[in-house]
Coordinates of C-alpha atoms and ligand atoms in Angstrom, one line a residue:
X1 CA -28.0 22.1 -21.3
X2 CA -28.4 21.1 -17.5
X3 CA -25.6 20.4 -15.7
X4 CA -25.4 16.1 -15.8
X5 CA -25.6 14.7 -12.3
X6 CA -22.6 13.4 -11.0
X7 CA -21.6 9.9 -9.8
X8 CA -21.1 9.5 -6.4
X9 CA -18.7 7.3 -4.2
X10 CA -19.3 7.3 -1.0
X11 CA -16.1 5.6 0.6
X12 CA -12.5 6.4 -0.8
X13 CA -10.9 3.7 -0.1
X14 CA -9.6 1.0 -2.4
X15 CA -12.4 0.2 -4.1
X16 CA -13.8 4.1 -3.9
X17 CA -10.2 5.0 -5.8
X18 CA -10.5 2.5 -8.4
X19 CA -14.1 2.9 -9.4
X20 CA -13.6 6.8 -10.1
X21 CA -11.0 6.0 -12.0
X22 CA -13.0 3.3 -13.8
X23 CA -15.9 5.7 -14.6
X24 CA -13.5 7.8 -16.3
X25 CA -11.5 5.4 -18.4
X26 CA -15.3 4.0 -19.3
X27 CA -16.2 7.4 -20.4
X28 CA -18.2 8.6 -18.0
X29 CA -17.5 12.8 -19.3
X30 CA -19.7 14.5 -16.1
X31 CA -18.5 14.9 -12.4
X32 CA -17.5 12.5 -10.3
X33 CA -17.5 12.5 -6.5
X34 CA -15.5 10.8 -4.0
X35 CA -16.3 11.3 -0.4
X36 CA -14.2 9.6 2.3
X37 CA -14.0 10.4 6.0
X38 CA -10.4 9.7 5.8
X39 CA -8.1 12.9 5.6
X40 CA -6.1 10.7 2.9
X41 CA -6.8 10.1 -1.1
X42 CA -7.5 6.0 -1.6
X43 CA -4.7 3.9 -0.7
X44 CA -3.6 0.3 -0.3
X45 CA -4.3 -1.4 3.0
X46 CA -2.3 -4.2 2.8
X47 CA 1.0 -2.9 3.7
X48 CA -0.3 -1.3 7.1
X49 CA 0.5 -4.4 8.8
X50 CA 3.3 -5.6 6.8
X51 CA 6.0 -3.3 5.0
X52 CA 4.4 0.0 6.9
X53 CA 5.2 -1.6 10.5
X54 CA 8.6 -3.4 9.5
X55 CA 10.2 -0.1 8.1
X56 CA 10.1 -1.5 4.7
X57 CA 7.7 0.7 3.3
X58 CA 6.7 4.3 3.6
X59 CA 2.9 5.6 3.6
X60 CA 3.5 7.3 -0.1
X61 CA 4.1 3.9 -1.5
X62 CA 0.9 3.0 -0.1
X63 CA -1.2 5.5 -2.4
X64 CA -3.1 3.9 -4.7
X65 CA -2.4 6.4 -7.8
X66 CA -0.6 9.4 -7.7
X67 CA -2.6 12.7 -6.3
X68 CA -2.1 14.6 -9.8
X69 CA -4.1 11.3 -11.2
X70 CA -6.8 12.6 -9.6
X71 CA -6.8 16.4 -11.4
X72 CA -6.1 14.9 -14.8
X73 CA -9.1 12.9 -14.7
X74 CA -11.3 15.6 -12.4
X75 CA -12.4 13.8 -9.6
X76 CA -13.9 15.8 -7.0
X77 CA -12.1 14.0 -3.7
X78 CA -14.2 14.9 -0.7
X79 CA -13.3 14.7 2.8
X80 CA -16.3 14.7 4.5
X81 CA -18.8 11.4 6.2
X82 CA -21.8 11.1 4.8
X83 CA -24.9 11.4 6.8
X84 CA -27.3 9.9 4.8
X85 CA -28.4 8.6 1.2
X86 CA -32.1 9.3 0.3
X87 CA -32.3 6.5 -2.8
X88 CA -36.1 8.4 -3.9
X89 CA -34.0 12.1 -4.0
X90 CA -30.8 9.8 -5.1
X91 CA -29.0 12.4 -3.1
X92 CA -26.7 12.3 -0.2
X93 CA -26.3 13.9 2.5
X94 CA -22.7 15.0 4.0
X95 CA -21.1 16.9 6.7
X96 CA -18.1 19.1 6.8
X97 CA -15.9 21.9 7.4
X98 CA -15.4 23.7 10.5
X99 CA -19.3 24.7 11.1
X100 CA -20.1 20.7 9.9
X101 CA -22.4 21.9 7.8
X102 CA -25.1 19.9 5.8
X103 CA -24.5 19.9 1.8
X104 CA -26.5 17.2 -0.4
X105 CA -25.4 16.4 -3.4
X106 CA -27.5 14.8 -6.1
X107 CA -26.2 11.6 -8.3
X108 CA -26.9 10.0 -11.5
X109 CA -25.6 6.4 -10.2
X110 CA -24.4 6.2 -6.6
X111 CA -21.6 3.6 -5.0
X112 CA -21.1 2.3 -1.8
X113 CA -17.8 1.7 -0.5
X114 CA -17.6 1.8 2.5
X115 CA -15.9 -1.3 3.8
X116 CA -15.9 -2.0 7.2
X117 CA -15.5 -0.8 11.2
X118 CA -13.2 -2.5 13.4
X119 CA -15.0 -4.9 16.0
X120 CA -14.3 -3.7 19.8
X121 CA -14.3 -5.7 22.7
X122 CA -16.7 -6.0 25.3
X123 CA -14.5 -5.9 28.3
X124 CA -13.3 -3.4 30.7
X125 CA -10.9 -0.9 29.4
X126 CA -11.4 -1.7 25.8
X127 CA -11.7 1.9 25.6
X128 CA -8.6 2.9 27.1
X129 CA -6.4 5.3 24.7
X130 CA -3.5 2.8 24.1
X131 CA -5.9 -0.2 23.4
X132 CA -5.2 0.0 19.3
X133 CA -6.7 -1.4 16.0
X134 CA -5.8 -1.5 12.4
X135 CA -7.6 -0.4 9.7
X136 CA -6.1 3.0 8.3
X137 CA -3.0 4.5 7.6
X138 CA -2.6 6.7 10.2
X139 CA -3.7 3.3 12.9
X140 CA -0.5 2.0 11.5
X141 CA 1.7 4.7 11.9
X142 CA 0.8 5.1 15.6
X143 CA 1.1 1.0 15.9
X144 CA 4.7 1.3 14.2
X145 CA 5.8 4.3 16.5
X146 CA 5.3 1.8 19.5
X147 CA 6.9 -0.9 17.9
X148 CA 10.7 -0.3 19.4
X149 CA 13.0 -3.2 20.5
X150 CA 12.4 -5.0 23.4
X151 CA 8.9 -3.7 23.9
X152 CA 6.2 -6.3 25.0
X153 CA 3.5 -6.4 22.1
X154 CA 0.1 -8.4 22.7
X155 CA -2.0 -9.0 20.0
X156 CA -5.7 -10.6 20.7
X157 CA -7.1 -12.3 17.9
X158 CA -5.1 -14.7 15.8
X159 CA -6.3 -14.4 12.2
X160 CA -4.7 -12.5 9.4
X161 CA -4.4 -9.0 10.5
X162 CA -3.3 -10.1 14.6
X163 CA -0.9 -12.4 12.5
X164 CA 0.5 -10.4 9.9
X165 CA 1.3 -7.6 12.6
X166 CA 2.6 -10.3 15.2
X167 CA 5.5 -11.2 12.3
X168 CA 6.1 -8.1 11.3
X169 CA 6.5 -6.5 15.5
X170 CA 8.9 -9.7 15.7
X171 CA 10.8 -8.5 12.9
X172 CA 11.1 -5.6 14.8
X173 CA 12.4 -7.0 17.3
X174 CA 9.7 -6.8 19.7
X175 CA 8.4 -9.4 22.8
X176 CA 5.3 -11.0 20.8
X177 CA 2.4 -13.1 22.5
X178 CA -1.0 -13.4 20.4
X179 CA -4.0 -14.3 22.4
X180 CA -7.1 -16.2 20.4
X181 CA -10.1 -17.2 21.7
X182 CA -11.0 -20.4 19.4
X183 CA -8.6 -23.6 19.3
X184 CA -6.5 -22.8 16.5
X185 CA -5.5 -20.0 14.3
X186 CA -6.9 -18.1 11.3
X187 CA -10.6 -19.7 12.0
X188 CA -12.2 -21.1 9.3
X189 CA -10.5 -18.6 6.5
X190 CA -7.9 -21.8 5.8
X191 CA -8.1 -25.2 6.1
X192 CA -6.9 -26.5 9.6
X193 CA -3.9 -28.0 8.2
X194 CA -2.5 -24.5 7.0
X195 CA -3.6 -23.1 10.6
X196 CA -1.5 -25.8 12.1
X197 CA 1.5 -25.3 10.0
X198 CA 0.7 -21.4 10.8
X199 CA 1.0 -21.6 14.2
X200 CA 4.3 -24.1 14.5
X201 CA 6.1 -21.3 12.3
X202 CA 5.2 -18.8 14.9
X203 CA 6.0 -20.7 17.9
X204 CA 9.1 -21.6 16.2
X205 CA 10.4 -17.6 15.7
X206 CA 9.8 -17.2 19.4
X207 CA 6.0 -16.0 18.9
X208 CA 3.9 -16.8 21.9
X209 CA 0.6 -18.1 20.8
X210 CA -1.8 -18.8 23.5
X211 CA -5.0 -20.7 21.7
X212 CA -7.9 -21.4 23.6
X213 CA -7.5 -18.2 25.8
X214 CA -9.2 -14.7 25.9
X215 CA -8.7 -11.6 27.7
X216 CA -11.1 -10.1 30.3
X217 CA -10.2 -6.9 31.2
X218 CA -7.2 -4.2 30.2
X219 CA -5.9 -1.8 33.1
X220 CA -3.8 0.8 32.5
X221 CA -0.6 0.8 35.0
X222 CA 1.5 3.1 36.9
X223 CA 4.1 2.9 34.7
X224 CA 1.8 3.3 31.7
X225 CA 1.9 -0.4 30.1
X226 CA -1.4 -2.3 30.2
X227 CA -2.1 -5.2 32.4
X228 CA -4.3 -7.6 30.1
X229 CA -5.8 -10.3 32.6
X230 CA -6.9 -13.8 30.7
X231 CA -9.6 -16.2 31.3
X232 CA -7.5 -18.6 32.4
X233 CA -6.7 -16.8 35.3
X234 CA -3.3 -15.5 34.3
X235 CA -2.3 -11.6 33.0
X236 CA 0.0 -10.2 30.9
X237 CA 2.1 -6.9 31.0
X238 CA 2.4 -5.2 27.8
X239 CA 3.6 -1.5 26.3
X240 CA 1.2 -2.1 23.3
X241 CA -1.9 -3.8 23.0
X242 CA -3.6 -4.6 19.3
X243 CA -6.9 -6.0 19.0
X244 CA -7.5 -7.9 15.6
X245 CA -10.7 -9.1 16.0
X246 CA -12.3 -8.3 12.2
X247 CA -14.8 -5.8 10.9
X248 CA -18.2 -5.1 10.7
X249 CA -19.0 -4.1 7.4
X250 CA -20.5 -0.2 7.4
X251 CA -24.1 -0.9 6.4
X252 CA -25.3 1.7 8.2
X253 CA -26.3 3.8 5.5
X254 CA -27.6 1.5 3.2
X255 CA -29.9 0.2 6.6
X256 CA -31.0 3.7 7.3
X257 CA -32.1 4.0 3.5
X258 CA -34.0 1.1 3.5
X259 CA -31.6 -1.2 1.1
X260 CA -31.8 -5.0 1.5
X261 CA -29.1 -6.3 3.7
X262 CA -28.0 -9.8 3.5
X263 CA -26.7 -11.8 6.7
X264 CA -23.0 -9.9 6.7
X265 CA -23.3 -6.9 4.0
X266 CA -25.3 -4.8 1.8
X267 CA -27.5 -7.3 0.0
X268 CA -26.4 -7.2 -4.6
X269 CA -26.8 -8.7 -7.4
X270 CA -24.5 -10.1 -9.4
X271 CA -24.0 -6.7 -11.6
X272 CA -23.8 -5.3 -7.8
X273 CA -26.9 -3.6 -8.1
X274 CA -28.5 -2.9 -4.3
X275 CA -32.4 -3.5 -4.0
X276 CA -32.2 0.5 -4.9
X277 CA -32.4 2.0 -8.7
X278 CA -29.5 3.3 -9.4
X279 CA -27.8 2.6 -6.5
X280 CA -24.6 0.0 -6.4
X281 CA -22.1 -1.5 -3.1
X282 CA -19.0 -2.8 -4.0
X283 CA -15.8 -4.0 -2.0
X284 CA -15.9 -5.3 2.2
X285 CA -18.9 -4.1 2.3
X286 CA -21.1 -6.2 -0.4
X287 CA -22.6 -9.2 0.0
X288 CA -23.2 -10.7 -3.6
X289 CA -24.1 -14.0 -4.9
X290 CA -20.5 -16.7 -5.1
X291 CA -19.7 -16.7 -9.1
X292 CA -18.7 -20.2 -8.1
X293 CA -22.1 -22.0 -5.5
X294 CA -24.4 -19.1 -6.1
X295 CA -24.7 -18.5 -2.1
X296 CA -24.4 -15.3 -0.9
X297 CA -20.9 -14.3 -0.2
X298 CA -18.9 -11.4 0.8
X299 CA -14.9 -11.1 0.5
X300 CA -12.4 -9.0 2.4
X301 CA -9.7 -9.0 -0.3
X302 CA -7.4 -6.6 -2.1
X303 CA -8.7 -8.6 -5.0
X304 CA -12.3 -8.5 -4.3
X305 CA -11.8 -4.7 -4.2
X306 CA -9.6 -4.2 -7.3
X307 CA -12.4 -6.4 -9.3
X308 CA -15.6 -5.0 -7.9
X309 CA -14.8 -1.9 -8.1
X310 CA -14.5 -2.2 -12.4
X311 CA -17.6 -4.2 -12.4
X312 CA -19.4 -1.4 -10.1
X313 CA -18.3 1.1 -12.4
X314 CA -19.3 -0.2 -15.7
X315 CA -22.8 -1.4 -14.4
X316 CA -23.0 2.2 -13.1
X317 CA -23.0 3.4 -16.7
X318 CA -25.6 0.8 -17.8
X319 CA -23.3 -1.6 -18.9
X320 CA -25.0 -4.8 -17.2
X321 CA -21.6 -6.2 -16.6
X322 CA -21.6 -9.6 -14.1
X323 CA -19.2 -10.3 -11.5
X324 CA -17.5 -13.5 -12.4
X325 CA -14.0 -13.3 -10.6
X326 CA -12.5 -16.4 -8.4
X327 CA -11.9 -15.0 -5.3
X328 CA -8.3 -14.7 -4.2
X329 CA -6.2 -13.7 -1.7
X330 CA -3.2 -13.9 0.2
X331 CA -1.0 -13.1 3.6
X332 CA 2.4 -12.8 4.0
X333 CA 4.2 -13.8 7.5
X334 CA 7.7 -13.4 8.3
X335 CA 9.3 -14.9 4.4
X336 CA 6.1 -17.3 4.0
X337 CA 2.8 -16.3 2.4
X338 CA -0.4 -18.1 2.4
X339 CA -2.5 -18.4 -0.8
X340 CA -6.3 -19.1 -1.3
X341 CA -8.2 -18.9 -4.4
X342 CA -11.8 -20.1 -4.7
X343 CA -13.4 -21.5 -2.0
X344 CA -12.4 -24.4 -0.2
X345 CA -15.6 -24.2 1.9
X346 CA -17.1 -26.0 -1.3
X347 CA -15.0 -28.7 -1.3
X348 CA -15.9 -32.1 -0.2
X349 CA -12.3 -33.7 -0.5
X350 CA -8.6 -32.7 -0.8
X351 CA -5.6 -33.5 -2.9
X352 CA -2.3 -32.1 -1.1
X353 CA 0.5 -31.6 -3.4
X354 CA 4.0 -30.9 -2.3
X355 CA 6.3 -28.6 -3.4
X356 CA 10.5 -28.4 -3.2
X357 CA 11.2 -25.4 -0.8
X358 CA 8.8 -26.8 2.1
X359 CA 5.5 -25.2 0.6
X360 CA 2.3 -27.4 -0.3
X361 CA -0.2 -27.2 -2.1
X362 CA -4.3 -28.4 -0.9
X363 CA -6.5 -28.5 -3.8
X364 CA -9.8 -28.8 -2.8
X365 CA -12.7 -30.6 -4.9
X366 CA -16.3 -31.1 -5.1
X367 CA -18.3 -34.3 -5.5
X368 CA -18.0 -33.8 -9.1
X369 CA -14.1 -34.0 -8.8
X370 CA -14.3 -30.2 -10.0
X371 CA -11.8 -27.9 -8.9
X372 CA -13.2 -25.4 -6.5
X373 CA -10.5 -23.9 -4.2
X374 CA -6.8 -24.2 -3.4
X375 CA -4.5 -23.0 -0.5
X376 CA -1.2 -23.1 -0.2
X377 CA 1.0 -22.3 2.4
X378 CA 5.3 -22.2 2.6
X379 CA 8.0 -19.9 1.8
X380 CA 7.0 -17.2 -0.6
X381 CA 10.1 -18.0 -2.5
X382 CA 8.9 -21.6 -3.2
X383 CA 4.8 -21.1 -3.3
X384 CA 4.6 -18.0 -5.6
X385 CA 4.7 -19.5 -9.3
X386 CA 3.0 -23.1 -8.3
X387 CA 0.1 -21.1 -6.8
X388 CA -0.3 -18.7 -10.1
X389 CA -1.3 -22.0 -12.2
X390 CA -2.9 -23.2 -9.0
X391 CA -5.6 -20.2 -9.1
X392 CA -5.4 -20.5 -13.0
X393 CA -6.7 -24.6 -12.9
X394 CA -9.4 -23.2 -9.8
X395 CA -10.6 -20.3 -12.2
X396 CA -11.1 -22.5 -15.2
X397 CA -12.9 -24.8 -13.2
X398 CA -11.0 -27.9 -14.1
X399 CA -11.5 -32.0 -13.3
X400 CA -8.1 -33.3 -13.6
X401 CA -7.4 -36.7 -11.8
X402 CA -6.7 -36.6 -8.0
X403 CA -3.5 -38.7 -8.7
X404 CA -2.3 -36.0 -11.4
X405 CA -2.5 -33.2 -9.1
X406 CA -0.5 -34.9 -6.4
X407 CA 2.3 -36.2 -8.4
X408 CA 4.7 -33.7 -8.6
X409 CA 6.5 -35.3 -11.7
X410 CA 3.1 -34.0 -13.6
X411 CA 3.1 -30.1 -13.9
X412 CA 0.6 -28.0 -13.0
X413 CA 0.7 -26.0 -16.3
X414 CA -0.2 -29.7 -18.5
X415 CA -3.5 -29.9 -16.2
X416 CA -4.3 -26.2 -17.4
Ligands
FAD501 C1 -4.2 -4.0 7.7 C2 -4.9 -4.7 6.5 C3 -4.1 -5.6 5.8 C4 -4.7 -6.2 4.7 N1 -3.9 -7.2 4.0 C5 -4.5 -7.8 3.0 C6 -3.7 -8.8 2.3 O1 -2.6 -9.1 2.6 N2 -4.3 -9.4 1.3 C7 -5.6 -9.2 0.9 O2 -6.1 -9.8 -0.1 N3 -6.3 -8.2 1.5 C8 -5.8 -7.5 2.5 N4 -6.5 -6.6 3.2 C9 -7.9 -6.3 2.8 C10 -8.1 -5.2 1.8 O3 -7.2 -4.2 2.0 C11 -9.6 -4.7 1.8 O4 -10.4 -5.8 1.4 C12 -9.8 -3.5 1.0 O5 -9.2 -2.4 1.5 C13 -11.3 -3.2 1.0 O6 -11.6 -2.0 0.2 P1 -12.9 -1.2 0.4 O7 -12.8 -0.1 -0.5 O8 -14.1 -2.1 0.3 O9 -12.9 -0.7 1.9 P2 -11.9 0.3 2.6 O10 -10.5 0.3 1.9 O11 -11.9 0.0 4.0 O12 -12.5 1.8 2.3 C14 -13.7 2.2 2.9 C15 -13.6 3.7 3.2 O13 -14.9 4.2 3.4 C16 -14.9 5.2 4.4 N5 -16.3 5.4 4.9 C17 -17.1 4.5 5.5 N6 -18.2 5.0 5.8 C18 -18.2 6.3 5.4 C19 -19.2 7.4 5.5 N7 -20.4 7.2 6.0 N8 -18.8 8.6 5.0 C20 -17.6 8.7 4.4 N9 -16.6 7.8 4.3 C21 -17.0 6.5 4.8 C22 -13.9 4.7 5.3 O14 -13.4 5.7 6.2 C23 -12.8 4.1 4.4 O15 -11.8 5.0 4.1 C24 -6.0 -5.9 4.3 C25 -6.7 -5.0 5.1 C26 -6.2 -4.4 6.2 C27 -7.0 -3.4 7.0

């Protein structure tokens, strides 16, 4: 009998972790092969800029199963970048170990997960050492290192990473002062009311938030902290410096392979199939058709991940599955969390409903009065169990009457 041919991950990240693990619980008896660049087995990335920077977490808690997981269900965890796919060979190409040698390895089914790179600035010293980003664990550990009282923390870009790491550098008692370019916060990722509401609760901890504004050039000092001059004609002195501008999803090897792209990601299907046999992207990286319009999406969610990477894993093994889950996802900031599930991008009005605690809800509908996205925004400890039926009604799709979801003497679980 010839040896089977294994499936191969490329990318061991979240969604890299869970399909392996997927394969196996699907019954998938032959080798599997996970190759990540990272020197770490998969792992959650929310925490990095939440519990990882305040103290509250440590990077163990982070893993996303326990490393003895991994022997029980023999998966091969490589540390090693991969070169190259060649989708006619269905092989890939890797480098590694000291001489960075070449090894290909050949696959039955093959997965992409490689989410995404961090966006750099154009300006000068964007490349100086101390100019940080945030994407892995060992970016957060040197972010929460520098994170001491009193020291002076600028963060350019004000959406959900620059935000999340702004509270949690507050929290740690740190000088904060976010810097974004556009005239509000969080972009088009929320509804402006929610931005709004967003940026008050900063301003209100002590959070400078300069909208509008952008910097021009970083210049290391004497002393060693970073002079970050503005367009506006003013500069800023700061020990740390974060840049949270987004990602790029990797498409690098699906481009150099030939794959259809789509306008942000590696072009799928909705069974996550890439324009090559055999040959599947999942996660950041995959742009697949919305379960909900049909257009081409692509999400950058701890749910998205968790999902895809089941529905990659089964279809991988034949199984035809279709990716049908709402999207959902949420931040937390300081003791309040923002919620979205669906997409309120679809919507053509909105219904606000408020809650007791000082959280709201927005529901957002289409012309058909058909639910297709809600965000929520207040203390965690008065949002969390409103928004759970809240992404139930969005996933079920449901009409109730604009008047019913309002009233907050009907409950949310009789509209279910
Ligand atoms: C700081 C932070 C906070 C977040 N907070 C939240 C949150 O609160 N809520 C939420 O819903 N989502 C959150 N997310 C998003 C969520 O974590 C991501 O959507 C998820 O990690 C995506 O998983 P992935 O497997 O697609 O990509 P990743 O987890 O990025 O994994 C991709 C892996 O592929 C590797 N790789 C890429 N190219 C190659 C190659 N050629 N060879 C070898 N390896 C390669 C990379 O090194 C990386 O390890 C957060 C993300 C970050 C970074």
């Amino acid at each position: 009998m010839p040896t089977p041919r294994a499936m191969v991950i490329v990318g061991a990240g979240h969604v890299g972790g869970r399909a392996a693990q997927a394969l196996r619980a699907f019954g998938w008896t032959g080798p599997i092969v996970l190759i990540g660049a990272e020197p770490h087995l998969p792992y959650e990335r929310p925490p990095l800029s939440k519990g990882l920077l305040t103290g509250a977490q440590d990077a163990a808690s982070c893993a996303l199963r326990p490393a003895a997981d991994y022997d029980a269900d023999q998966i091969s965890h490589v540390v090693a970048w991969v070169e190259s796919i060649d989708p006619v060979q269905r092989e890939v190409v890797i480098t590694g170990g000291p001489q960075r040698a070449e090894r290909r390895i050949a696959y039955e089914a093959l997965l992409l997960a490689t989410g995404g790179h961090l966006r750099r600035l154009d300006i000068p010293g964007a490349d100086l050492p101390g100019i940080l980003g945030l994407r892995t664990l060992d970016d957060a550990a040197q972010i929460a290192a520098q994170l001491q009282p009193g020291a002076r923390v600028v963060i350019v870009g004000g959406g959900f990473i620059g935000l999340e790491v702004a509270a949690s550098a507050w929290q740690r008692g740190c000088e904060v002062t976010v810097i974004e370019g556009a005239p509000r916060l969080l972009g088009r990722a929320v509804p402006e009311a929610i931005g709004a509401q967003v940026l008050a609760l900063h301003r209100a901890r002590g959070v400078e938030v300069r909208l509008g504004t952008l910097p021009t050039a970083f210049e290391r000092q004497p002393d060693g902290s970073t002079q970050v001059t503005l367009n506006d004609g003013t500069a800023l002195v700061a020990d740390t410096v974060l840049v949270g501008i987004g990602i790029a999803p990797a498409t690098e090897l699906a481009a150099q392979a030939g794959l259809a792209l789509g306008r942000s990601g590696i072009a799928v299907d909705a069974q996550l199939a890439t324009s090559a046999p055999g040959v599947f992207a999942a996660g950041d990286v995959a742009e697949f058709p919305s379960p909900l319009g049909g257009q081409p999406i692509r999400q950058e969610t701890w749910q998205n991940a968790e999902t895809q990477a089941r529905v990659a894993a089964a279809n991988m093994l034949g199984q035809g599955m279709a990716f049908d889950a709402s999207p959902w996802f949420w931040s937390d900031q300081f003791d309040h969390q923002i919620q979205v599930s669906g997409e309120p991008a679809l919507g053509a009005s909105v219904v606000t409903r408020p809650l007791a605690g000082g959280a709201s809800i927005d529901f957002h509908l289409d012309a058909a009065g058909r639910l297709v996205g809600a965000s929520g925004f207040g203390p965690v400890s008065a949002l969390a169990k409103e928004f759970k039926l809240a992404c139930m009604l969005v996933e079920r799709r449901r009409q109730p009457s604009p008047e019913a979801l309002a009233d907050v003497g009907v409950k949310l679980k009789s509209l279910l």
